[in-house]
Short mmCIF file of C-alpha atoms in Angstrom, two decimals:
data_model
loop_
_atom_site.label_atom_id
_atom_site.label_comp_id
_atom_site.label_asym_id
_atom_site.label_seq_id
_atom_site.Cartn_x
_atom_site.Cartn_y
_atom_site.Cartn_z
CA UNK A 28 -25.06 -39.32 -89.47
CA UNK A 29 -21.24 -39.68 -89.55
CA UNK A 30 -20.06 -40.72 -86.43
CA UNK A 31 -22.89 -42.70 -85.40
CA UNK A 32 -21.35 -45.28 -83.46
CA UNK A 33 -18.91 -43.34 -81.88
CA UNK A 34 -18.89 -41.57 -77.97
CA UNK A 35 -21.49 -38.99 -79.00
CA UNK A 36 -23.14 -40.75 -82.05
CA UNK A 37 -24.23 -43.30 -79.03
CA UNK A 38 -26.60 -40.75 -77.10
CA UNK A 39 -27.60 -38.81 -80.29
CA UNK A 40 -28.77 -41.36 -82.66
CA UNK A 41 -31.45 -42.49 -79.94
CA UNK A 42 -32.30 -39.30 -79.53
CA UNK A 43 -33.17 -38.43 -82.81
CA UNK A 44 -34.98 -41.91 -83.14
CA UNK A 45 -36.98 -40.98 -79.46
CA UNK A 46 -37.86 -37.80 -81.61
CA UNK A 47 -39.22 -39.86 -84.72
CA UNK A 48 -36.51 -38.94 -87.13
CA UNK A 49 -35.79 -41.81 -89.34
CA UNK A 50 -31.87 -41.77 -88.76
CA UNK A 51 -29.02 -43.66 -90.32
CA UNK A 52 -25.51 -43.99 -89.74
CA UNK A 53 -22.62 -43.92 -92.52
CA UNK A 54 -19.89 -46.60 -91.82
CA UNK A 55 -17.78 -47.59 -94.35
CA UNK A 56 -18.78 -51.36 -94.03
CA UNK A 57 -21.70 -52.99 -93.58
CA UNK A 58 -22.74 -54.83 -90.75
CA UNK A 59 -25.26 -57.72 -90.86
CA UNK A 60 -28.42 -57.42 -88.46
CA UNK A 61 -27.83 -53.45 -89.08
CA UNK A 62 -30.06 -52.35 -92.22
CA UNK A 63 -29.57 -48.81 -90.76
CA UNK A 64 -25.86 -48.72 -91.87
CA UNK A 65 -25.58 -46.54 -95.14
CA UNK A 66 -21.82 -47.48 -96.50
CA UNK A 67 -19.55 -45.05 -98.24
CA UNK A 68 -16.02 -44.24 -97.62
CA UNK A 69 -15.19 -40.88 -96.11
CA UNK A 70 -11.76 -40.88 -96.65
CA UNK A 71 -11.96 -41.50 -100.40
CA UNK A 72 -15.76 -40.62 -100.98
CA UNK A 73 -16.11 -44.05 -102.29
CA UNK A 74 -20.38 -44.32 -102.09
CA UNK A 75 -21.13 -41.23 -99.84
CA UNK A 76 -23.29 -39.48 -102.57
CA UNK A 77 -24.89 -42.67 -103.28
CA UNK A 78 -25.33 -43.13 -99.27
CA UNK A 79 -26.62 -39.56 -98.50
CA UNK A 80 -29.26 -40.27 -100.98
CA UNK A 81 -32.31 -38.94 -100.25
CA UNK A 82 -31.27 -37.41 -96.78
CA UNK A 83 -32.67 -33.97 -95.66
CA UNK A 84 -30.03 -33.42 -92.79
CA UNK A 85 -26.47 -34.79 -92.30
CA UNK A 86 -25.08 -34.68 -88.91
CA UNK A 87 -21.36 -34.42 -89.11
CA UNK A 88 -19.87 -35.63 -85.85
CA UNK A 89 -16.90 -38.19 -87.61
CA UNK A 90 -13.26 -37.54 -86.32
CA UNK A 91 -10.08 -39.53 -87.32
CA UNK A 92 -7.51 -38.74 -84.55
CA UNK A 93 -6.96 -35.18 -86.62
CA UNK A 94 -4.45 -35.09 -89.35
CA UNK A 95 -5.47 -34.58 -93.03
CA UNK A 96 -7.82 -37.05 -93.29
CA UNK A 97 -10.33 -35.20 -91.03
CA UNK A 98 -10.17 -32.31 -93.38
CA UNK A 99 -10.47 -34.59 -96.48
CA UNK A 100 -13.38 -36.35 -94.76
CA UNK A 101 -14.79 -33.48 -95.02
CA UNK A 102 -14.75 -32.22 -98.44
CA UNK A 103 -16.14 -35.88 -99.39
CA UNK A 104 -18.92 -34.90 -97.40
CA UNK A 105 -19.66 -31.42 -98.26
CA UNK A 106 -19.27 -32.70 -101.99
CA UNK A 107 -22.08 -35.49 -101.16
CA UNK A 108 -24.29 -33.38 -99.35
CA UNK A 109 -24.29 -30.62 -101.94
CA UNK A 110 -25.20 -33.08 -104.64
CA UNK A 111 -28.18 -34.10 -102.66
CA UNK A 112 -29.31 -31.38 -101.46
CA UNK A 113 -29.08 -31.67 -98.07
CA UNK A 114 -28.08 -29.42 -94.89
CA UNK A 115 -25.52 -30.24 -92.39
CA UNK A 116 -24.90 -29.85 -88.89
CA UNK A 117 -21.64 -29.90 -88.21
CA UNK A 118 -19.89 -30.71 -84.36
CA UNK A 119 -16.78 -28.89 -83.90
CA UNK A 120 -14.53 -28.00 -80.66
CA UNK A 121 -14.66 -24.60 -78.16
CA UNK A 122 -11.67 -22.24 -78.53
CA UNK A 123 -9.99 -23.73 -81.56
CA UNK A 124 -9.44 -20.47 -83.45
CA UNK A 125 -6.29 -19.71 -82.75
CA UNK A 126 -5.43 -22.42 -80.23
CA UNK A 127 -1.59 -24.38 -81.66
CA UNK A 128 -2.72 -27.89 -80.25
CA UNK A 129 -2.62 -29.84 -83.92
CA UNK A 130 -5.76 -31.68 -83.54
CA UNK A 131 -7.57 -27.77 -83.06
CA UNK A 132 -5.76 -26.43 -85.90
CA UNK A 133 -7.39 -29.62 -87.82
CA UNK A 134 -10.68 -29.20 -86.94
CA UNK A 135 -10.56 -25.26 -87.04
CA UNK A 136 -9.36 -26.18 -90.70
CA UNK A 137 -12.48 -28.74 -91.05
CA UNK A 138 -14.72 -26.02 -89.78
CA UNK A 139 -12.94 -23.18 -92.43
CA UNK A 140 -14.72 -25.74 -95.20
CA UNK A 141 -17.82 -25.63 -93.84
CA UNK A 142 -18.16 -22.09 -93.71
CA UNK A 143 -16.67 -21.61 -97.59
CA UNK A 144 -19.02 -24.02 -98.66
CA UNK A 145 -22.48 -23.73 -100.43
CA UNK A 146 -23.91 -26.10 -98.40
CA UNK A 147 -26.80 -25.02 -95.67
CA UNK A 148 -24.83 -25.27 -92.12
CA UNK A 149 -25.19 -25.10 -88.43
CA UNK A 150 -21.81 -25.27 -86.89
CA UNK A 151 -22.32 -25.94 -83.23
CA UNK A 152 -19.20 -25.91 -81.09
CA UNK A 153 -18.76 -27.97 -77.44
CA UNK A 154 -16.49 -28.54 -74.76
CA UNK A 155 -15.09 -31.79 -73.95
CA UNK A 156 -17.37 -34.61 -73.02
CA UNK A 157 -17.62 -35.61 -69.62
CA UNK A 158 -16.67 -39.17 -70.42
CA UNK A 159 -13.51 -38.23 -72.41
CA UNK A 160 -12.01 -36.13 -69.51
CA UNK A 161 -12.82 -38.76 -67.47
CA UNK A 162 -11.07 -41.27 -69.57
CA UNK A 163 -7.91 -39.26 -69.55
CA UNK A 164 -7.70 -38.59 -65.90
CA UNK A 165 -8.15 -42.87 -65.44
CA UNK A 166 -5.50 -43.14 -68.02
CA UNK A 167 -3.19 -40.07 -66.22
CA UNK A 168 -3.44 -42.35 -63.45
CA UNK A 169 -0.61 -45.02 -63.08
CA UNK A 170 -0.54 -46.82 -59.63
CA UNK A 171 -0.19 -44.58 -56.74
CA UNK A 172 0.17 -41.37 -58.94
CA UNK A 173 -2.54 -39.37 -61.02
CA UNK A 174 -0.59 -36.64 -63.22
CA UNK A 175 -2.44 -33.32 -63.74
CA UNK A 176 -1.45 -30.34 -66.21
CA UNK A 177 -0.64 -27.73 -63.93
CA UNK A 178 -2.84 -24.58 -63.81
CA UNK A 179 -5.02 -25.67 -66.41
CA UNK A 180 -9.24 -25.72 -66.45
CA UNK A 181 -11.96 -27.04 -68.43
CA UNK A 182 -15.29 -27.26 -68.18
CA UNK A 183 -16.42 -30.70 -69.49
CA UNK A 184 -20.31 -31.23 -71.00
CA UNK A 185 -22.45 -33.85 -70.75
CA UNK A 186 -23.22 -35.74 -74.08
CA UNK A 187 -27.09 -36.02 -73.18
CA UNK A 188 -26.73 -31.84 -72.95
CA UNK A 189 -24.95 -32.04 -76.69
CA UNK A 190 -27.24 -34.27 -78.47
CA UNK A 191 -30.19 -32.83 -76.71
CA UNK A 192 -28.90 -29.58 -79.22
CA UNK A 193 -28.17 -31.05 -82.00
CA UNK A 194 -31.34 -33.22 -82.33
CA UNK A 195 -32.59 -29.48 -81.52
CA UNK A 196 -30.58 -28.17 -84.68
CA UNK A 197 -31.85 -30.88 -86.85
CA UNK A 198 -35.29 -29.60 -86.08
CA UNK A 199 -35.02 -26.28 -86.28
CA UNK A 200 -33.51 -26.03 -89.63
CA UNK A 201 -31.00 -23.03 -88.28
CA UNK A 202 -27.48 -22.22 -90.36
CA UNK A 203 -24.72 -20.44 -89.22
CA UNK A 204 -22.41 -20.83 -86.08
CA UNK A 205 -24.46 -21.37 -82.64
CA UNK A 206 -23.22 -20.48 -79.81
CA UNK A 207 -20.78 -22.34 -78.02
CA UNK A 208 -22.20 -25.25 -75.43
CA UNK A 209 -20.57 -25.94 -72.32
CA UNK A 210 -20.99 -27.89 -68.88
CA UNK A 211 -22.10 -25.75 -66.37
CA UNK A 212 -18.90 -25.35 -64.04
CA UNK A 213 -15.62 -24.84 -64.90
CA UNK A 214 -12.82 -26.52 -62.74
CA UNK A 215 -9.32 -26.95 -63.08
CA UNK A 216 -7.66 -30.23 -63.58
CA UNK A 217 -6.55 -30.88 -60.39
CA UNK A 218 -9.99 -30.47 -58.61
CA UNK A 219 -11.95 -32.54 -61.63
CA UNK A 220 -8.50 -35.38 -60.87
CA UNK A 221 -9.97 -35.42 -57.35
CA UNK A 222 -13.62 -35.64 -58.18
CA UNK A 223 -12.76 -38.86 -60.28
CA UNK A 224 -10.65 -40.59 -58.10
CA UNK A 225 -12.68 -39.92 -54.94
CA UNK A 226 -15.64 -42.02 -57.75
CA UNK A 227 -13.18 -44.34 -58.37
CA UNK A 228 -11.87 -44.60 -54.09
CA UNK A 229 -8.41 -44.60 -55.29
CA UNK A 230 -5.99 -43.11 -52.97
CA UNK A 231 -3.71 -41.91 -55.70
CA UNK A 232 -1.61 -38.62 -54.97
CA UNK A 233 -2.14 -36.07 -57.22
CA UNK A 234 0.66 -34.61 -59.43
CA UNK A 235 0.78 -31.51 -61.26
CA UNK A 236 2.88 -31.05 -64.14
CA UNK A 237 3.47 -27.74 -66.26
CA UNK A 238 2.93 -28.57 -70.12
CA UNK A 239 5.74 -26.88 -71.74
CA UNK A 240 5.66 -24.78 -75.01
CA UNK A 241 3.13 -22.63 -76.83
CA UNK A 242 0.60 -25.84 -76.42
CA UNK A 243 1.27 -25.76 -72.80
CA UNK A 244 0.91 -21.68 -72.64
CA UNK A 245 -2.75 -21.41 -74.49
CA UNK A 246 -4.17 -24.21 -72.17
CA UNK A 247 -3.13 -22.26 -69.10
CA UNK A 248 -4.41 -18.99 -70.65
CA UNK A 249 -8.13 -20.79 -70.95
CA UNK A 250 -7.87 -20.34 -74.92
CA UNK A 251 -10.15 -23.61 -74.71
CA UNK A 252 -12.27 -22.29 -72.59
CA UNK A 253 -15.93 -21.14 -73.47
CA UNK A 254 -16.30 -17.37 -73.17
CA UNK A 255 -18.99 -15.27 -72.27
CA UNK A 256 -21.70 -15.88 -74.61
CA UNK A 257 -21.33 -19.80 -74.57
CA UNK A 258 -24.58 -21.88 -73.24
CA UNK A 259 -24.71 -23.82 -70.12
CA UNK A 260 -26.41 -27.18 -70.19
CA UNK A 261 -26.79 -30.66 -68.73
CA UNK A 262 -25.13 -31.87 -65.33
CA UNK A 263 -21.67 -31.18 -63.45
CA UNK A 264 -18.89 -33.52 -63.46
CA UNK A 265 -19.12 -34.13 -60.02
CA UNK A 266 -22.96 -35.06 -60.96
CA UNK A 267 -21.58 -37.63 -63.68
CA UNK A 268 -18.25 -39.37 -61.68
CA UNK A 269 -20.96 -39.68 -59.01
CA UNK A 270 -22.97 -41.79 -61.11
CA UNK A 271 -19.88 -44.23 -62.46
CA UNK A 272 -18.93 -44.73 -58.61
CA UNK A 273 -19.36 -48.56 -58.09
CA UNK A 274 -22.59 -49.12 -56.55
CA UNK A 275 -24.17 -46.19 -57.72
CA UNK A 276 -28.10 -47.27 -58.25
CA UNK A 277 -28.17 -43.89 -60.70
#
């Protein structure tokens, strides 16, 4: 798995370990105590084929911050994977299509290889983790202030609901796009910036700000948004800040 140790690679590796998959994560150095760690370089493919040796299923689920390097990343992979034989599934964004924020555009363009390629692939798409909205919305709060993008929703997933279908995809052997996965409600910013701070008992007055531009325009529109056909899964963000309030026994 690329990405192992990151936000998501946390919750999934376990999983697919709970599930009896013998699982390893690529890192591009080793770590002693770690015999797990399979090194190779994503970035200049430096010992990925020789690390996905012998692997049935890759789980792609590496980012950079966006930029080229995602999108050479992954044509390190894909050449790795093809060379072993192996099938991937791949972990991409809702609503990045046609969506001008850069770092969609860069993993619509990651996704674009995936598809082109040879290689067997499930492409399963996600909203926005619970714990990285509610990262932002602590770090959009400064003091006695908590700044909000005005008239803008999401509708944030939990990473136990993603992993719990991706350790599904592994299984199942499927190809192809999947349908999208989402959180069960969708709120807008404001009401999921009161939500957290209400976990957090800060008193902090909220703020809305209108994000300017063509960026600002296709968040407003709910271009991120999962549409009709997406799946619903896992627990609401009010059901996850509720958990992080201190002295929670969740």
């Amino acid at each position: 798995m690329t990405g192992g140790t990151g936000r998501l690679g946390r919750v999934l590796v376990p999983e697919l370990r709970r599930r009896g998959h013998d699982t390893a994560v690529l890192s591009r150095s080793p770590r002693e105590g770690e015999p797990d760690r399979l090194v190779g370089d994503l970035f200049t493919g430096v010992g990925v084929r020789e690390a996905l040796e012998g692997a049935e299923v890759v789980v792609h689920a590496a980012s950079h911050v966006g930029g080229h390097d995602d999108i050479v990343a992954a044509d390190h992979l894909l050449s790795g994977i093809r060379e072993v034989g192996a099938r991937l599934v791949h972990v991409s964004i809702v609503g990045i299509d046609h969506h001008p924020y850069s770092y969609y555009r860069v993993k619509r363009a990651v996704e674009y290889r995936v598809e082109r390629s040879d290689v067997p692939a499930a492409i399963q798409r996600a909203t926005q983790f619970h714990d990285f909205v509610e990262e932002m919305l602590r770090k959009s709060t400064v003091g006695p202030v908590a700044v909000v993008p005005a008239e803008t929703s999401a509708q944030p997933v939990s990473l136990d609901a993603v992993a719990t279908r991706l350790a599904d995809l592994v299984e199942t052997g499927a190809t192809g796009r999947q349908a999208d996965l989402a959180g069960p409600v969708a709120q807008t910013a404001e009401e999921l910036m009161r939500l957290s701070l209400a976990a957090r008992r800060s008193h902090a007055q909220v703020l809305r700000v209108r994000i300017p531009g063509r960026v600002g325009a296709a968040f407003r529109r709910g271009d991120h948004l999962a549409g009709s056909g997406a799946v619903t899964a896992g627990e609401t963000f009010a059901q996850f800040v509720a958990r992080q309030r201190p002295g929670s026994q969740e």
